[in-house]
Amino acid sequence: MANFSKSNEPQFSVDVYQNEFLPEGGREVSAIVTVTSTGGGTSGGALMGHAAGTDAAVVIMVDCSGSMEYPPTKMRGARDATAAAIDALRDGTSFAVVAGTHVAKEVYPGNGRLAVADGPNRAQAKDALRRLNAGGGTAIGTWLRLADRLLASADVSIRHGILLTDGRNEHESPEDLRAALDACAGRFTCDARGVGTDWEVKEVTGIASALLGTADIVADPTNLAADFTSMMENTMGKEVADVALRLWTPVGVEIGFVKQVAPTVEELTGRRTEAGPRAGDYPTGSWGDESRDYHVCVRVPQAAVGQEMLAARVSLIVPDPGGGAPKTLGQGLVRAVWTDDMVMSTSINPQVAHYTGQAELAQVIQQGLDARKAGDHDGATAKLGRAVQLAAASGNQDTAKLLSKVVDVVDAATGTVRLKAKVAEADEMTLETRSTKTVRVKK
């Protein structure tokens, strides 16, 4: 689907970090795969004599359920944020605005169409935002399905949604939302935001995860406009859609897991689609100028000292617009070498060690907060203490700061903490929503 013309084609590089040495009988091989895309981004389209925005379509879904009226700053913030996002659209981008309640309604342009961003259409769209009024329930699956229908009408490669909600998805079953996400997955990417503190973190992060977008909390509605502007600018910087990480393994090699580990932890193992003999594709969504890290773990057959083998080949691929063979954007190799040198076989690659810690950090925060909600104070103290220890050791200062609003840190190095008696709901939700954000290895 991606539109490759030579002048704005981003360059992808793939770097593999691993300790390839295994002891005799050793089977597990771990590698961090760093993928970097450069030379595309916002500058790319200009080289072609047209705005890159013409290859993108965006639908903004705004929660208009009754709860958006309380406090009134919420609805006002949502209108201002949507207007700011519309201003950030590049000329030529197709777009629409949807009001979401227990049903989804088109606000602009209407009639199942998308508008094309230019001066007059932006003004009309912002005018239409005055019709956004709060009232009704919340059925997010209906919003996503309408966004999908609208985006499908555009002949573009980058299809993106922005979804804002302030409450729980009370007017449809979790199965309905899951079915909508399954139907939309791979068809468009979506960033999700929760405003205020009355929404369900796992719902909002689940939407973003399924649709390969970002999730965040905007506790104060007055900060929505800045957040929407940066989300839209990020979307406008995307150049290549439907990029997949293709993992090829030789006979006898089993896949342990594949996960994104930076900028956030995202489990990809279960999203594999088969791609020919011994190869599988893991979706990564749309790319602009950026770099991401993936952790690949495979189990190789046992071998004797002195033997070596290719344990996996990691490629970045993008579909051919004409339906031919996919295009390879870059690739890297994961190796296994058996040795009787104990020092070589027991040393852990620093990248692998760092991201193993960051993945554990995300996990123990989630477990600690779940234990806290369930009234298990000992369990919560132990897990959140471990989180404080991991955040300190890895230099993840943002997460350390969020943790310090939920626990009193006695000693970060040993993970000794006390649960705070009173925690602001916004602080707890911020920690939960951002728990998967990681820091990169200090080079």
mmCIF file of N, CA and C in Angstrom, residues 205 208-210 212-215 257-269 271 292-295 354-366 396 399 432-439:
data_model
loop_
_atom_site.group_PDB
_atom_site.id
_atom_site.type_symbol
_atom_site.label_atom_id
_atom_site.label_comp_id
_atom_site.label_asym_id
_atom_site.label_seq_id
_atom_site.Cartn_x
_atom_site.Cartn_y
_atom_site.Cartn_z
ATOM 1 N N THR A 205 -5.855 1.632 26.558
ATOM 2 C CA THR A 205 -4.574 1.076 26.107
ATOM 3 C C THR A 205 -4.813 -0.123 25.185
ATOM 4 N N ALA A 208 -5.479 1.237 21.616
ATOM 5 C CA ALA A 208 -4.232 1.686 20.978
ATOM 6 C C ALA A 208 -3.349 0.498 20.608
ATOM 7 N N SER A 209 -3.285 -0.485 21.489
ATOM 8 C CA SER A 209 -2.444 -1.653 21.239
ATOM 9 C C SER A 209 -2.950 -2.438 20.032
ATOM 10 N N ALA A 210 -4.253 -2.687 19.977
ATOM 11 C CA ALA A 210 -4.821 -3.460 18.865
ATOM 12 C C ALA A 210 -4.624 -2.746 17.532
ATOM 13 N N LEU A 212 -2.199 -0.467 16.889
ATOM 14 C CA LEU A 212 -0.794 -0.062 16.720
ATOM 15 C C LEU A 212 -0.573 1.441 16.848
ATOM 16 N N GLY A 213 -1.324 2.058 17.789
ATOM 17 C CA GLY A 213 -1.166 3.490 18.030
ATOM 18 C C GLY A 213 -0.670 3.739 19.434
ATOM 19 N N THR A 214 -0.713 4.995 19.867
ATOM 20 C CA THR A 214 -0.265 5.355 21.210
ATOM 21 C C THR A 214 -1.477 5.559 22.112
ATOM 22 N N ALA A 215 -1.262 5.400 23.420
ATOM 23 C CA ALA A 215 -2.320 5.679 24.399
ATOM 24 C C ALA A 215 -1.746 6.621 25.440
ATOM 25 N N PHE A 257 9.519 -15.640 21.625
ATOM 26 C CA PHE A 257 8.621 -14.477 21.574
ATOM 27 C C PHE A 257 9.199 -13.408 20.658
ATOM 28 N N VAL A 258 8.321 -12.492 20.239
ATOM 29 C CA VAL A 258 8.710 -11.297 19.487
ATOM 30 C C VAL A 258 7.950 -10.151 20.136
ATOM 31 N N LYS A 259 8.677 -9.144 20.636
ATOM 32 C CA LYS A 259 7.970 -7.996 21.211
ATOM 33 C C LYS A 259 8.688 -6.701 20.877
ATOM 34 N N GLN A 260 7.911 -5.644 20.724
ATOM 35 C CA GLN A 260 8.524 -4.321 20.639
ATOM 36 C C GLN A 260 8.906 -3.948 22.061
ATOM 37 N N VAL A 261 10.118 -3.367 22.247
ATOM 38 C CA VAL A 261 10.547 -2.979 23.594
ATOM 39 C C VAL A 261 10.869 -1.493 23.714
ATOM 40 N N ALA A 262 10.906 -0.763 22.614
ATOM 41 C CA ALA A 262 11.060 0.696 22.665
ATOM 42 C C ALA A 262 10.430 1.272 21.395
ATOM 43 N N PRO A 263 9.726 2.407 21.523
ATOM 44 C CA PRO A 263 9.596 3.291 22.698
ATOM 45 C C PRO A 263 8.634 2.772 23.778
ATOM 46 N N THR A 264 7.863 1.736 23.474
ATOM 47 C CA THR A 264 6.988 1.129 24.487
ATOM 48 C C THR A 264 7.078 -0.388 24.355
ATOM 49 N N VAL A 265 6.671 -1.090 25.409
ATOM 50 C CA VAL A 265 6.617 -2.556 25.359
ATOM 51 C C VAL A 265 5.292 -2.966 24.721
ATOM 52 N N GLU A 266 5.368 -3.757 23.671
ATOM 53 C CA GLU A 266 4.167 -4.213 22.956
ATOM 54 C C GLU A 266 4.384 -5.658 22.539
ATOM 55 N N GLU A 267 3.574 -6.552 23.072
ATOM 56 C CA GLU A 267 3.698 -7.987 22.768
ATOM 57 C C GLU A 267 3.204 -8.252 21.345
ATOM 58 N N LEU A 268 4.039 -8.848 20.503
ATOM 59 C CA LEU A 268 3.655 -9.108 19.103
ATOM 60 C C LEU A 268 3.552 -10.595 18.786
ATOM 61 N N THR A 269 3.996 -11.452 19.709
ATOM 62 C CA THR A 269 4.088 -12.888 19.420
ATOM 63 C C THR A 269 2.800 -13.457 18.849
ATOM 64 N N ARG A 271 0.482 -12.070 17.242
ATOM 65 C CA ARG A 271 -0.054 -11.388 16.048
ATOM 66 C C ARG A 271 0.574 -11.876 14.751
ATOM 67 N N ARG A 292 12.901 2.184 16.467
ATOM 68 C CA ARG A 292 12.227 1.331 17.450
ATOM 69 C C ARG A 292 13.087 0.094 17.696
ATOM 70 N N ASP A 293 12.921 -0.497 18.869
ATOM 71 C CA ASP A 293 13.679 -1.698 19.229
ATOM 72 C C ASP A 293 12.727 -2.873 19.439
ATOM 73 N N TYR A 294 13.150 -4.045 18.982
ATOM 74 C CA TYR A 294 12.362 -5.282 19.113
ATOM 75 C C TYR A 294 13.227 -6.356 19.782
ATOM 76 N N HIS A 295 12.604 -7.145 20.639
ATOM 77 C CA HIS A 295 13.311 -8.253 21.299
ATOM 78 C C HIS A 295 12.808 -9.555 20.673
ATOM 79 N N HIS A 354 19.150 -4.838 29.329
ATOM 80 C CA HIS A 354 18.400 -3.602 29.585
ATOM 81 C C HIS A 354 16.915 -3.786 29.263
ATOM 82 N N TYR A 355 16.617 -4.318 28.078
ATOM 83 C CA TYR A 355 15.205 -4.418 27.681
ATOM 84 C C TYR A 355 14.461 -5.543 28.392
ATOM 85 N N THR A 356 15.209 -6.569 28.837
ATOM 86 C CA THR A 356 14.567 -7.590 29.669
ATOM 87 C C THR A 356 14.078 -6.926 30.956
ATOM 88 N N GLY A 357 14.899 -6.012 31.487
ATOM 89 C CA GLY A 357 14.521 -5.252 32.686
ATOM 90 C C GLY A 357 13.356 -4.313 32.434
ATOM 91 N N GLN A 358 13.352 -3.645 31.272
ATOM 92 C CA GLN A 358 12.258 -2.707 30.956
ATOM 93 C C GLN A 358 10.924 -3.442 30.776
ATOM 94 N N ALA A 359 10.973 -4.628 30.185
ATOM 95 C CA ALA A 359 9.743 -5.428 30.021
ATOM 96 C C ALA A 359 9.238 -5.886 31.384
ATOM 97 N N GLU A 360 10.182 -6.263 32.273
ATOM 98 C CA GLU A 360 9.773 -6.659 33.629
ATOM 99 C C GLU A 360 9.193 -5.466 34.377
ATOM 100 N N LEU A 361 9.781 -4.292 34.171
ATOM 101 C CA LEU A 361 9.289 -3.062 34.814
ATOM 102 C C LEU A 361 7.813 -2.819 34.465
ATOM 103 N N ALA A 362 7.483 -2.909 33.184
ATOM 104 C CA ALA A 362 6.091 -2.710 32.747
ATOM 105 C C ALA A 362 5.173 -3.730 33.422
ATOM 106 N N GLN A 363 5.650 -4.961 33.506
ATOM 107 C CA GLN A 363 4.844 -6.055 34.066
ATOM 108 C C GLN A 363 4.605 -5.876 35.568
ATOM 109 N N VAL A 364 5.661 -5.520 36.327
ATOM 110 C CA VAL A 364 5.490 -5.421 37.788
ATOM 111 C C VAL A 364 4.671 -4.194 38.182
ATOM 112 N N ILE A 365 4.715 -3.133 37.374
ATOM 113 C CA ILE A 365 3.845 -1.973 37.656
ATOM 114 C C ILE A 365 2.389 -2.412 37.551
ATOM 115 N N GLN A 366 2.072 -3.109 36.455
ATOM 116 C CA GLN A 366 0.697 -3.568 36.222
ATOM 117 C C GLN A 366 0.254 -4.501 37.360
ATOM 118 N N ASN A 396 15.276 5.023 34.068
ATOM 119 C CA ASN A 396 13.966 5.422 33.539
ATOM 120 C C ASN A 396 13.354 6.428 34.506
ATOM 121 N N THR A 399 9.370 7.143 34.598
ATOM 122 C CA THR A 399 8.602 6.138 35.326
ATOM 123 C C THR A 399 8.887 6.226 36.826
ATOM 124 N N GLU A 432 -0.342 3.794 35.370
ATOM 125 C CA GLU A 432 -0.810 2.593 34.668
ATOM 126 C C GLU A 432 -0.765 2.782 33.150
ATOM 127 N N THR A 433 -1.218 3.947 32.693
ATOM 128 C CA THR A 433 -1.272 4.199 31.243
ATOM 129 C C THR A 433 0.127 4.248 30.638
ATOM 130 N N ARG A 434 1.076 4.814 31.375
ATOM 131 C CA ARG A 434 2.431 5.007 30.827
ATOM 132 C C ARG A 434 3.407 3.918 31.264
ATOM 133 N N SER A 435 2.894 2.851 31.894
ATOM 134 C CA SER A 435 3.785 1.816 32.445
ATOM 135 C C SER A 435 4.623 1.128 31.375
ATOM 136 N N THR A 436 4.143 1.109 30.130
ATOM 137 C CA THR A 436 4.874 0.391 29.074
ATOM 138 C C THR A 436 5.908 1.264 28.368
ATOM 139 N N LYS A 437 5.991 2.561 28.742
ATOM 140 C CA LYS A 437 6.992 3.444 28.110
ATOM 141 C C LYS A 437 8.387 3.065 28.616
ATOM 142 N N THR A 438 9.334 2.926 27.708
ATOM 143 C CA THR A 438 10.673 2.478 28.098
ATOM 144 C C THR A 438 11.710 3.560 27.780
ATOM 145 N N VAL A 439 12.898 3.407 28.341
ATOM 146 C CA VAL A 439 14.028 4.244 27.931
ATOM 147 C C VAL A 439 14.994 3.367 27.160
#
